[in-house]
Each structure stands twice: as C-alpha cells, then as structure tokens.
Coordinates of C-alpha atoms in Angstrom, one line a residue:
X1 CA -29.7 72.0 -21.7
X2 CA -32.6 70.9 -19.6
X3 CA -32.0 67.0 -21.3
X4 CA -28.1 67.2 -20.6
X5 CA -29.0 68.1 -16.9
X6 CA -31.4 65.5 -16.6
X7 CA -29.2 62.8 -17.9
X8 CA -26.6 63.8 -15.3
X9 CA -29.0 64.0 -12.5
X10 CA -30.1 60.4 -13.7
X11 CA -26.2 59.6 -13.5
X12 CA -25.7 60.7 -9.9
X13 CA -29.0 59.1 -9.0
X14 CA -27.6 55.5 -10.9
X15 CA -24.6 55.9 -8.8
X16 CA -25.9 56.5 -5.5
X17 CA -28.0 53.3 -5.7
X18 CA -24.8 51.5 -6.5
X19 CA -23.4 52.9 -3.9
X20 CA -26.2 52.1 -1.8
X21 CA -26.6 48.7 -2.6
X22 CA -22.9 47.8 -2.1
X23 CA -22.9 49.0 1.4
X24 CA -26.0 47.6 2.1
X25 CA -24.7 44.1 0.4
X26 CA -21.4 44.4 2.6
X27 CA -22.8 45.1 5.9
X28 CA -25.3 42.0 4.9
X29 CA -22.1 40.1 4.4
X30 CA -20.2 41.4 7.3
X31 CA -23.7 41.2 9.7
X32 CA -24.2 37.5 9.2
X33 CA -21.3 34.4 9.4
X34 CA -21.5 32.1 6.1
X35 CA -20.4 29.9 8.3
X36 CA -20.9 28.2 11.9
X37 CA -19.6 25.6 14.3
X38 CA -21.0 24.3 17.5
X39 CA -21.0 21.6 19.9
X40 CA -23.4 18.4 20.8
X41 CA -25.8 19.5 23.5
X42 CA -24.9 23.1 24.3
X43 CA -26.6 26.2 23.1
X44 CA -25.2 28.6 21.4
X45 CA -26.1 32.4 20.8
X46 CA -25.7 33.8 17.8
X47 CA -25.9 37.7 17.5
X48 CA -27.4 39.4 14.7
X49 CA -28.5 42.9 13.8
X50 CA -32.1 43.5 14.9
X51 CA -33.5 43.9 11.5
X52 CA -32.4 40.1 10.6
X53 CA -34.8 37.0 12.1
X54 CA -33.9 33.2 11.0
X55 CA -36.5 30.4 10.4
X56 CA -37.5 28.8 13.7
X57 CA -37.3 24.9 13.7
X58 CA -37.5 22.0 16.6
X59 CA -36.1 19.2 14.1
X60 CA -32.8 18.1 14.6
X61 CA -31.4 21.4 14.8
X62 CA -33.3 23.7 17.4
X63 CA -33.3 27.1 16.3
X64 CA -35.0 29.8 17.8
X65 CA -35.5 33.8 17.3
X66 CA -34.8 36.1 20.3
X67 CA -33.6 40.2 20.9
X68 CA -30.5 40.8 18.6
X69 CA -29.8 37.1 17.3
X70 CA -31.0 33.6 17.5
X71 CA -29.7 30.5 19.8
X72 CA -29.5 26.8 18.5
X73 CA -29.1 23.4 20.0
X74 CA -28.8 20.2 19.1
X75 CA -28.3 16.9 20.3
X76 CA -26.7 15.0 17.2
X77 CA -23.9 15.9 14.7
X78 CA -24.3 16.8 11.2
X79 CA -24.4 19.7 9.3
X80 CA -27.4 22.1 8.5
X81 CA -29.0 25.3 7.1
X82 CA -30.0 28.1 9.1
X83 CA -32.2 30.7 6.7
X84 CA -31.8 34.4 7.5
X85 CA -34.3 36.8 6.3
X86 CA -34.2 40.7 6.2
X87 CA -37.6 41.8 8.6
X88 CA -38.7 38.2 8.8
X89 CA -40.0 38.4 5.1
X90 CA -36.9 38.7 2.5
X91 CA -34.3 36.1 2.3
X92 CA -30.4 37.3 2.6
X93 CA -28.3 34.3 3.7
X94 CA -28.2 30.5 4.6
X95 CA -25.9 30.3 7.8
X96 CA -23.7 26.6 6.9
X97 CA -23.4 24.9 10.9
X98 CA -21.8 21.8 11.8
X99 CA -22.4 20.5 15.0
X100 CA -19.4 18.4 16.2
X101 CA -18.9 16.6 19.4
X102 CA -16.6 18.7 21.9
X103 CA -13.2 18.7 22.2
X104 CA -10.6 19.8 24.2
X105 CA -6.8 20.8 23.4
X106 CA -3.6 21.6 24.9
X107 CA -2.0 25.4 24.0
X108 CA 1.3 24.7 23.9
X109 CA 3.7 28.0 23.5
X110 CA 6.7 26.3 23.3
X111 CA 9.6 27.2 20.5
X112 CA 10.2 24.6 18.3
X113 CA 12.5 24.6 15.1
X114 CA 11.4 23.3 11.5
X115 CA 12.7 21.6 9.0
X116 CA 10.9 20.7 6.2
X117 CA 11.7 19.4 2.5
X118 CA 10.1 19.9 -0.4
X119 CA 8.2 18.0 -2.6
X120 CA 10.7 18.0 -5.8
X121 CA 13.2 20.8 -6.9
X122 CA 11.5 24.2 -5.7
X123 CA 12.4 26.6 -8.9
X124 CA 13.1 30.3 -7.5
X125 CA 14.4 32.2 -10.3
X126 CA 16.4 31.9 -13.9
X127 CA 19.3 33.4 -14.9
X128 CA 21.9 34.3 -17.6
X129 CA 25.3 32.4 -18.0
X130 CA 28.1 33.1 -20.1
X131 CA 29.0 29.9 -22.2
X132 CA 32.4 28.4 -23.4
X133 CA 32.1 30.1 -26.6
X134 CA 31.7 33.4 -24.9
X135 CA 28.1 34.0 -25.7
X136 CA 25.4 34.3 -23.0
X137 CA 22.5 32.0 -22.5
X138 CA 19.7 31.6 -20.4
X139 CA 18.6 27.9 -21.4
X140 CA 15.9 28.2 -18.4
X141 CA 14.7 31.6 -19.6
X142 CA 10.4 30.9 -20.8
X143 CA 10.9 27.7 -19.8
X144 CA 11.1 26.6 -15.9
X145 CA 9.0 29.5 -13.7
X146 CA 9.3 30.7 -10.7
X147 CA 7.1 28.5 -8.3
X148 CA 7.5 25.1 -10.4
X149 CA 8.7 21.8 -9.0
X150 CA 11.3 19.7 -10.5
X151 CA 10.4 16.3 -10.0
X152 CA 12.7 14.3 -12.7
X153 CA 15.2 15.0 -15.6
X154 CA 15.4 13.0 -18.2
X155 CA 13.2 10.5 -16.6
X156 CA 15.8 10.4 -13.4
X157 CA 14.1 11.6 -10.4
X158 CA 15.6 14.3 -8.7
X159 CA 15.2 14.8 -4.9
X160 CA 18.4 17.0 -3.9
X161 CA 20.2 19.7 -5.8
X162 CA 23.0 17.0 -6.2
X163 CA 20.6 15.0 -7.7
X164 CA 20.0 17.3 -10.2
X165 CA 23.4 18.7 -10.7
X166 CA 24.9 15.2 -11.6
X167 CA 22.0 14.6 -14.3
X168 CA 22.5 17.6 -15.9
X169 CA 26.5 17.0 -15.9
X170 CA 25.5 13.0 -17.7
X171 CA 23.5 14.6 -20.5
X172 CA 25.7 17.0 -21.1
X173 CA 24.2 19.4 -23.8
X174 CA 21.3 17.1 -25.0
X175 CA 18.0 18.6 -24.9
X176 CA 16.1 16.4 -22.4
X177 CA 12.7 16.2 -21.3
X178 CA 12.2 17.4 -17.4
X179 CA 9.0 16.8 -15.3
X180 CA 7.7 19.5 -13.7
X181 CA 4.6 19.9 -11.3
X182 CA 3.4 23.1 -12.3
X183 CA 0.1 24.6 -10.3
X184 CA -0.7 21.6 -8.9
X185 CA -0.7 19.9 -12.2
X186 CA 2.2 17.7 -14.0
X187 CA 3.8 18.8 -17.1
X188 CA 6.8 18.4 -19.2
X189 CA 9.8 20.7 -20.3
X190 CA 12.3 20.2 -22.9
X191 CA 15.5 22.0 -21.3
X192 CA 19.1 22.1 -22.7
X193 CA 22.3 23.0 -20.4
X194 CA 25.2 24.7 -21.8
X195 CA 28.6 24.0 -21.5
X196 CA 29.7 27.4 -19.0
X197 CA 33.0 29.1 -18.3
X198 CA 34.1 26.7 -15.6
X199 CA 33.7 23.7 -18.0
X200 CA 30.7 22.2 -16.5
X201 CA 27.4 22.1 -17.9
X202 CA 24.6 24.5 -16.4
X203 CA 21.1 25.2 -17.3
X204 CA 21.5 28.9 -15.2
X205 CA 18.4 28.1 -12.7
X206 CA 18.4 28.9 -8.7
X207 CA 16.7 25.8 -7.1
X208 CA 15.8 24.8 -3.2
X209 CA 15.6 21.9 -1.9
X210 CA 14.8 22.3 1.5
X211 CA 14.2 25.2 4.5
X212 CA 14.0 25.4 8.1
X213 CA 13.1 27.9 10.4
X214 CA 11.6 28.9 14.4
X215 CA 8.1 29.1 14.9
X216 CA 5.6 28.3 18.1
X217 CA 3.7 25.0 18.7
X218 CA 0.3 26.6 19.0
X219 CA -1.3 23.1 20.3
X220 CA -1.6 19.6 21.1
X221 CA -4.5 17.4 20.4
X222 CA -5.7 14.3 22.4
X223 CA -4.7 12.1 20.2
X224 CA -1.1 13.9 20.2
X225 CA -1.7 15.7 16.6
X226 CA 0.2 18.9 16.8
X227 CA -0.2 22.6 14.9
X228 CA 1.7 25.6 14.8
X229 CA 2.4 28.7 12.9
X230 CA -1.3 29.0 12.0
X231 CA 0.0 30.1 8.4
X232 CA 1.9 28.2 5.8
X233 CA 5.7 27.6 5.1
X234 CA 6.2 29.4 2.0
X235 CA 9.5 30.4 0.2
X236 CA 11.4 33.6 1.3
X237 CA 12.1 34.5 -2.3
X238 CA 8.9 34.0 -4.0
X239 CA 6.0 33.4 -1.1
X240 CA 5.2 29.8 -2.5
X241 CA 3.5 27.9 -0.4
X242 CA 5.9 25.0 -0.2
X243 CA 4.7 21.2 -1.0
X244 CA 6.3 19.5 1.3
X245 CA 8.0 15.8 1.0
X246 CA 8.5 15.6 5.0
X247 CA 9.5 17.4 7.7
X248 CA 9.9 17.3 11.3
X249 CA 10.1 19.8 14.7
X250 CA 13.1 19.8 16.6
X251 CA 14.1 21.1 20.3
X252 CA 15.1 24.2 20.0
X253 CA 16.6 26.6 22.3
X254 CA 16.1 30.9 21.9
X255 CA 19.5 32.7 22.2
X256 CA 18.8 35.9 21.8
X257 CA 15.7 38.5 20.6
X258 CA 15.4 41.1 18.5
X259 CA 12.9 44.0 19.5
X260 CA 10.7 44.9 16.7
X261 CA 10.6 48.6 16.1
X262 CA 8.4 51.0 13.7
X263 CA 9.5 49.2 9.9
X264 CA 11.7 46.8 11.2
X265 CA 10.5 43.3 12.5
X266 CA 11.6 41.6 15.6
X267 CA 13.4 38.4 15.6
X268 CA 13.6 35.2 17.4
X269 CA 16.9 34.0 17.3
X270 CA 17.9 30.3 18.3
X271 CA 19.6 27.5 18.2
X272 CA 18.2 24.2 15.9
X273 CA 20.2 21.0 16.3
X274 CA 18.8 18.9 14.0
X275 CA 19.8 15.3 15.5
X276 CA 17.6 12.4 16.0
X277 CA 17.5 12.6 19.8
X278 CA 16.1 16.3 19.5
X279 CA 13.0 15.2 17.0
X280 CA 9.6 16.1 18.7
X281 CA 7.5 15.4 15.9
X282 CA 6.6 14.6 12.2
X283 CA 5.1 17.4 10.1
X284 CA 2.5 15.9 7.4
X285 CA 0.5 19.0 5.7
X286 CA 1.5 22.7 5.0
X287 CA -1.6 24.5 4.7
X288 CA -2.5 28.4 4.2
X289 CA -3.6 28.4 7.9
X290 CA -0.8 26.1 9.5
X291 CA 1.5 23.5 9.6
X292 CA 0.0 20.2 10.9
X293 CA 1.0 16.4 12.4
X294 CA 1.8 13.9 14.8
X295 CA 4.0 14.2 17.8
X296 CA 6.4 11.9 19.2
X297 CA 4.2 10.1 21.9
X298 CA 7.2 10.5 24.6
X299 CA 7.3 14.4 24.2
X300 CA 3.8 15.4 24.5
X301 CA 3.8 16.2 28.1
X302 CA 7.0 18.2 27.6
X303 CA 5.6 20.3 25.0
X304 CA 1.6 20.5 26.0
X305 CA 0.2 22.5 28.4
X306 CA -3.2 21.5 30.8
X307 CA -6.2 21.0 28.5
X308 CA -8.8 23.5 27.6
X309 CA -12.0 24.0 25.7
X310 CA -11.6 24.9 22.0
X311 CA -13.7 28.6 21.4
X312 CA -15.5 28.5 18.3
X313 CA -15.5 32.1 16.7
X314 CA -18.9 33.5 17.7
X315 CA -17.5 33.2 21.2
X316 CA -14.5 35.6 20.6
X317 CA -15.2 39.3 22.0
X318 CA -13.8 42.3 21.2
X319 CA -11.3 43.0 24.7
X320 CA -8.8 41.3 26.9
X321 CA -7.4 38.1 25.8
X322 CA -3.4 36.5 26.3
X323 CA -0.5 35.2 24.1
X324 CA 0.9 32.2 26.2
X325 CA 5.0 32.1 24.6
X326 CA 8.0 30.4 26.0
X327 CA 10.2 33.8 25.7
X328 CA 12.1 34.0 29.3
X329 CA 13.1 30.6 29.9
X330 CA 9.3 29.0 31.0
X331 CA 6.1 30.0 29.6
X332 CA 3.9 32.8 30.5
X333 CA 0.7 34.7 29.7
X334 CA 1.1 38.5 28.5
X335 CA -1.8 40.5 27.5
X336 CA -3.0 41.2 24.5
X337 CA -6.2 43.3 23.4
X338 CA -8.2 41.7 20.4
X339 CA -10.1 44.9 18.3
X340 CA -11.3 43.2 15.5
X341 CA -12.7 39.8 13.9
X342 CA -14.1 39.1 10.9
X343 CA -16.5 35.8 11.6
X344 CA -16.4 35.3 7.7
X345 CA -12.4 35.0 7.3
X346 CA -11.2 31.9 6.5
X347 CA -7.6 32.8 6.1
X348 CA -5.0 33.7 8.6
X349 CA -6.2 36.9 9.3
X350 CA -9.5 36.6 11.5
X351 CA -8.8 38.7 14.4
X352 CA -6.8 41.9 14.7
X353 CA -4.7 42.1 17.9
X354 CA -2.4 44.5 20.0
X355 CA 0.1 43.6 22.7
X356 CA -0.8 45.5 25.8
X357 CA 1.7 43.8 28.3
X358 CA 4.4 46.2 29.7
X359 CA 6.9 43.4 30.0
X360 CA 6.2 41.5 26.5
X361 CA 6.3 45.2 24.7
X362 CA 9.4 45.3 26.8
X363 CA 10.9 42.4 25.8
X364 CA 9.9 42.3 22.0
X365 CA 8.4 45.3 21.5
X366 CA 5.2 43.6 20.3
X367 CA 5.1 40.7 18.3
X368 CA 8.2 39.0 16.3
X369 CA 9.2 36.3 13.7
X370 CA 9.1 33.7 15.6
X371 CA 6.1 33.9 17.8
X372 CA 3.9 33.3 14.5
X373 CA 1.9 29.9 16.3
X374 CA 1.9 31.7 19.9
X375 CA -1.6 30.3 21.0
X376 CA -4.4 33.0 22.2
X377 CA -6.5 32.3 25.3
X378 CA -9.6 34.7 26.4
X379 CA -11.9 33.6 29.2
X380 CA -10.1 30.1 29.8
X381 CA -10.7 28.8 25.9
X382 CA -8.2 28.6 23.4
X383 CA -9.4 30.9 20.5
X384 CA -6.5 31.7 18.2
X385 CA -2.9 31.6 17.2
X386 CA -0.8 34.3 16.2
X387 CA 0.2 34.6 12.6
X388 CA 1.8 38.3 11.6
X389 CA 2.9 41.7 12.7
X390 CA 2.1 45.2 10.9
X391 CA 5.7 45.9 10.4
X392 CA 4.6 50.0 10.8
X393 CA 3.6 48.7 14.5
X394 CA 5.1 45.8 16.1
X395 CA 2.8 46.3 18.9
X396 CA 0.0 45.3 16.4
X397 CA -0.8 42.2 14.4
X398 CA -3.4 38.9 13.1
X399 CA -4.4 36.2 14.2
X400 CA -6.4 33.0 12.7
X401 CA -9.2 31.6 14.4
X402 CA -8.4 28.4 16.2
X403 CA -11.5 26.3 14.5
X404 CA -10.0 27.5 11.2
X405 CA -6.9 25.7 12.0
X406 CA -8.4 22.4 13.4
X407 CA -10.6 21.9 10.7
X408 CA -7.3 21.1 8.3
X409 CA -6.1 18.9 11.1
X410 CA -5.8 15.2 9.5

C-alpha cells in the first residue's frame, strides 16, 4: 500500500515539474522576442523581465544592460546576436536583430478592388457524373485534389477553363497524362473523361481560374511599391492560398455597407470596373501576410497619404491607436484600442484590437470584409494593418505587424 502510494505521489510530483517547466519555457518564450528590427543611428529600448540580463558589447552593435531591459545602437547595417541569460548566469535565448537604414511610408486607406489570376487550373473539389451508358463515374475521384493546379493536359497548357474544356472535348475518352503542381512541386496524373448525358465529355472536376474581390491599400512605399490586405488571397471554398499568374487593383467605388453583428460579418459592398483606364496597379506576390507590388506611377498621389515613420514592433503599446479607412466618401481616423501583441508572431495575427469609435461602431459595427488592409497608426507611426474580425464580436479583431508585411515586400 505504502509502495502504490509512493509511486502516485512520485506521479503527481513528475507532473507538476512538467507542468512547471512548460510554463516556465512559455513565459521564457513569450518574455523575450526571437526576433528584432531597428534603425541606423537611433537607440532602441528593449523591455525585459527583470530576472533576464543580455551580454553587454561596444562592437558594431552597442548593447547595454539597464532596469527592466537593455537598449542598442548601432551605426551600420547587418544583422547580429544578442545573448539573453536567466540572472546574468544561464543562457535562455539569442535575440536575431537587423539593423536597417530608416524608412518612411505612405498609409493609404483607400478601397481598392482585386483581381487576380491564378497560376494554372485551381482544382476545388471532384464529383460524380452520370455517363451515356447510365452508369456513374467520378474519373477525378483519388486522382486530382483539392488545392492542386492544373497546368497542362495532354501536354497542352491550360490557362482558362475554356482551355481546358476544349482539350478534354479533343481527347475524347483517351486516358491522357495531365500536369499538375501539387504542394509546390510538379507531378503528373493520368485522367480519363467520360462521355456524360449531354453528349460531351467530362472528367466531373469544379475548377477556378480566377477571383476578385474589395480590400484596403494599407500603404505606399517611396519607390511606389504598394501592400494591402496584410493576409493572403486564398480560395473561398478550400482556404488555399492562391499562386497567382498576375493581377492588378482597380478604382473602386463602396455602394453600400453591411453592419457586422454578433455571428454575422459585415460587408463592404462596391462597385469594381475592371477597365484599363481604372488600373492603379500591378500585383506581383500573394503572401500569408499580404498582397504585394508596384503602383501605377500617375496614381500614387491619389491613393497615398503624407509620409510617416514605419514602427517596428517593440514600439507598439498596449492603448489608443487609429484605423485610417476611406468609408464616408474621404478618409478618416477612428479609434481603435490595441490589448494585445505577441512580439514573436509572424503571421497575420500580432496584435489583438477593438474599435472604440462611436461613429465607426456606428457605421460598421466594428470591423468588416473589406477593411482587411485598413492601415493602424499610434503615436504618428504606422504600426499595423487590419487583417480579421472575431465573428462573435465585430467590435473585435487582428492585426499584423507592419515590419512583418514589409519584410515580403520585393
């Protein structure tokens, strides 16, 4: 009895070190950013828990200790390692910093519509079809996925869904050899379309080619590189992330706006005419944390705002910050109240925010689809974009860190 106690004393004891260590391992990892940017020339303070000191240096990177954190400086670029140790003595974490020279961009606000085609045949789904001969088939069934690309059939490149339709109705009911890109990687298929109902052939799979959409130019560069979105374009019926052929941004105008309310989202609704003479830019990359490219040279000044100082993440607080949107007809700022950030996200969920403004909760109630891009000032720097609403509180929502977006600006 006394050995069966002991062994689930021993148990408990086992588990509460677990327990111990994992919270101890997360608040390390929550305490202290893996990563850090900063500029040429200005010093920056970095905040850490008391118990934490770093290695002080006067080499190209200055780094010193002081009261809750440690300050750096240096007067080159490159990148470096900052050691942080636990009481001076036991080594927890190397801090990664680049210093980079500073630069300044233009929060824009402004709805834009996009239009963007993909990268081959985006494959959504298969399904069953019902042949001549009254059987059912599903020649796509195992074969083509959800996610995959079609990129050529039967050697034929196929960039629309006419494309592929007519190569499918020349081969008839020969197995052929299709070309997907699968992952990221190419690979082949061997597919064979059946001879349906209606007479023509089909091999019973729902394809896209293209999609377009309203989102918010979150800023303009210098240089007149543009993002927005600050998440990626990804398919409504599978949440691919779309590889993307081309695309561009287009004038648009907002006709009308759905309030968000407790489990329903909020819409933008507008108007996109796709014309020449309405193109404002070319899009280039689709990435997890925003859209990215060049705009045209003649409508930077119509779509970007005066320029500002980009704030890197350590010098986002906890409080007051603003959402500038083009929602009434010009743009204004409404407030917002950040109340969360998480220095080690690198996704499109670094900051936690809530609409405080009267007049945007109002107008919206919160944030909407649409505003996904809306860029995020606090104490005259541009910090953030907007990126999703908590569906349970449209009054509530994320944002990515603006340094996240820049650094897959090309």
């Amino acid at each position: 009895m006394k050995q069966k106690l002991r062994m689930i004393l021993l148990f408990f004891l086992v588990a509460d070190l677990c327990l111990v260590g994992y919270m101890v391992y997360h608040y390390v990892d929550d305490s202290i950013p893996d990563y850090l940017m900063t500029y040429v020339g200005e010093e920056e303070e970095i905040e850490l828990p008391s118990i934490f000191d770093t290695e002080e240096t006067v080499e190209a990177l200055s780094v010193k200790n002081h009261s809750g954190g440690f300050s750096m400086l240096s007067e080159e670029t490159g990148e470096y390692q900052v050691p942080v140790k636990l009481f001076g003595v036991v080594p927890v974490k190397n801090v990664d910093v680049k210093v980079i020279r500073k630069m300044k961009v233009a929060p824009s606000g402004q709805p834009i519509g996009i239009y963007v085609e993909t990268n081959g045949l985006l494959v959504l789904d298969t399904a069953e079809i019902e042949g001549r001969d009254g059987l059912t088939y599903a020649p796509g069934e195992n074969v083509l996925k959800a996610g995959d690309y079609i990129l050529k059939w039967d050697e034929t490149p196929v960039a629309t869904i006419r494309d592929l339709n007519e190569e499918i109705q020349r081969t008839k009911d020969k197995k052929v050899s299709v070309l997907l890109r699968r992952n990221g990687e190419q690979v082949k298929v061997a597919v064979c379309p059946i001879l349906a109902t209606d007479r023509t052939y089909k091999i019973g799979t729902w394809v896209r080619e293209d999609t377009q959409g309203i989102g918010t130019l979150t800023y303009v560069t210098e240089e007149g590189k543009f993002g927005t979105l600050g998440h990626g374009i990804t398919d409504v019926d599978t949440g691919t992330l779309l590889n993307l052929h081309g695309g561009e941004l287009f004038q648009t105008k907002i006709l009308d706006i759905t309030r968000g309310t407790k489990g329903e989202p909020g819409e933008l609704q507008g108007y996109i005419n796709m014309v020449a003479t309405n193109e404002i830019g070319q899009i280039s990359r689709n990435t997890d944390v925003g859209v990215f490219g060049k705009m045209e040279s003649d409508r930077i000044e119509e779509y970007a705002g005066d320029f500002v100082s980009v704030g890197m993440k350590q010098d986002i607080k906890e409080g007051k910050a603003y959402i500038h949107a083009n929602l009434e007809g010009k743009p204004r700022k409404y407030e917002i109240q950040i109340e969360e950030i998480n220095l080690n996200s690198m996704d499109n969920k670094s900051m936690e925010i809530r609409v405080t403004d009267s007049r945007l909760l109002q107008l919206t109630g919160g944030i909407v689809q649409g505003m996904s891009g809306s860029p995020i000032i606090q104490d005259g720097k541009l910090v953030g974009a907007v990126t999703h609403v908590l569906v349970d509180d449209p009054s509530r929502g994320y944002g990515v860190f603006i340094e996240t977006m820049l650094s897959q600006q090309k």
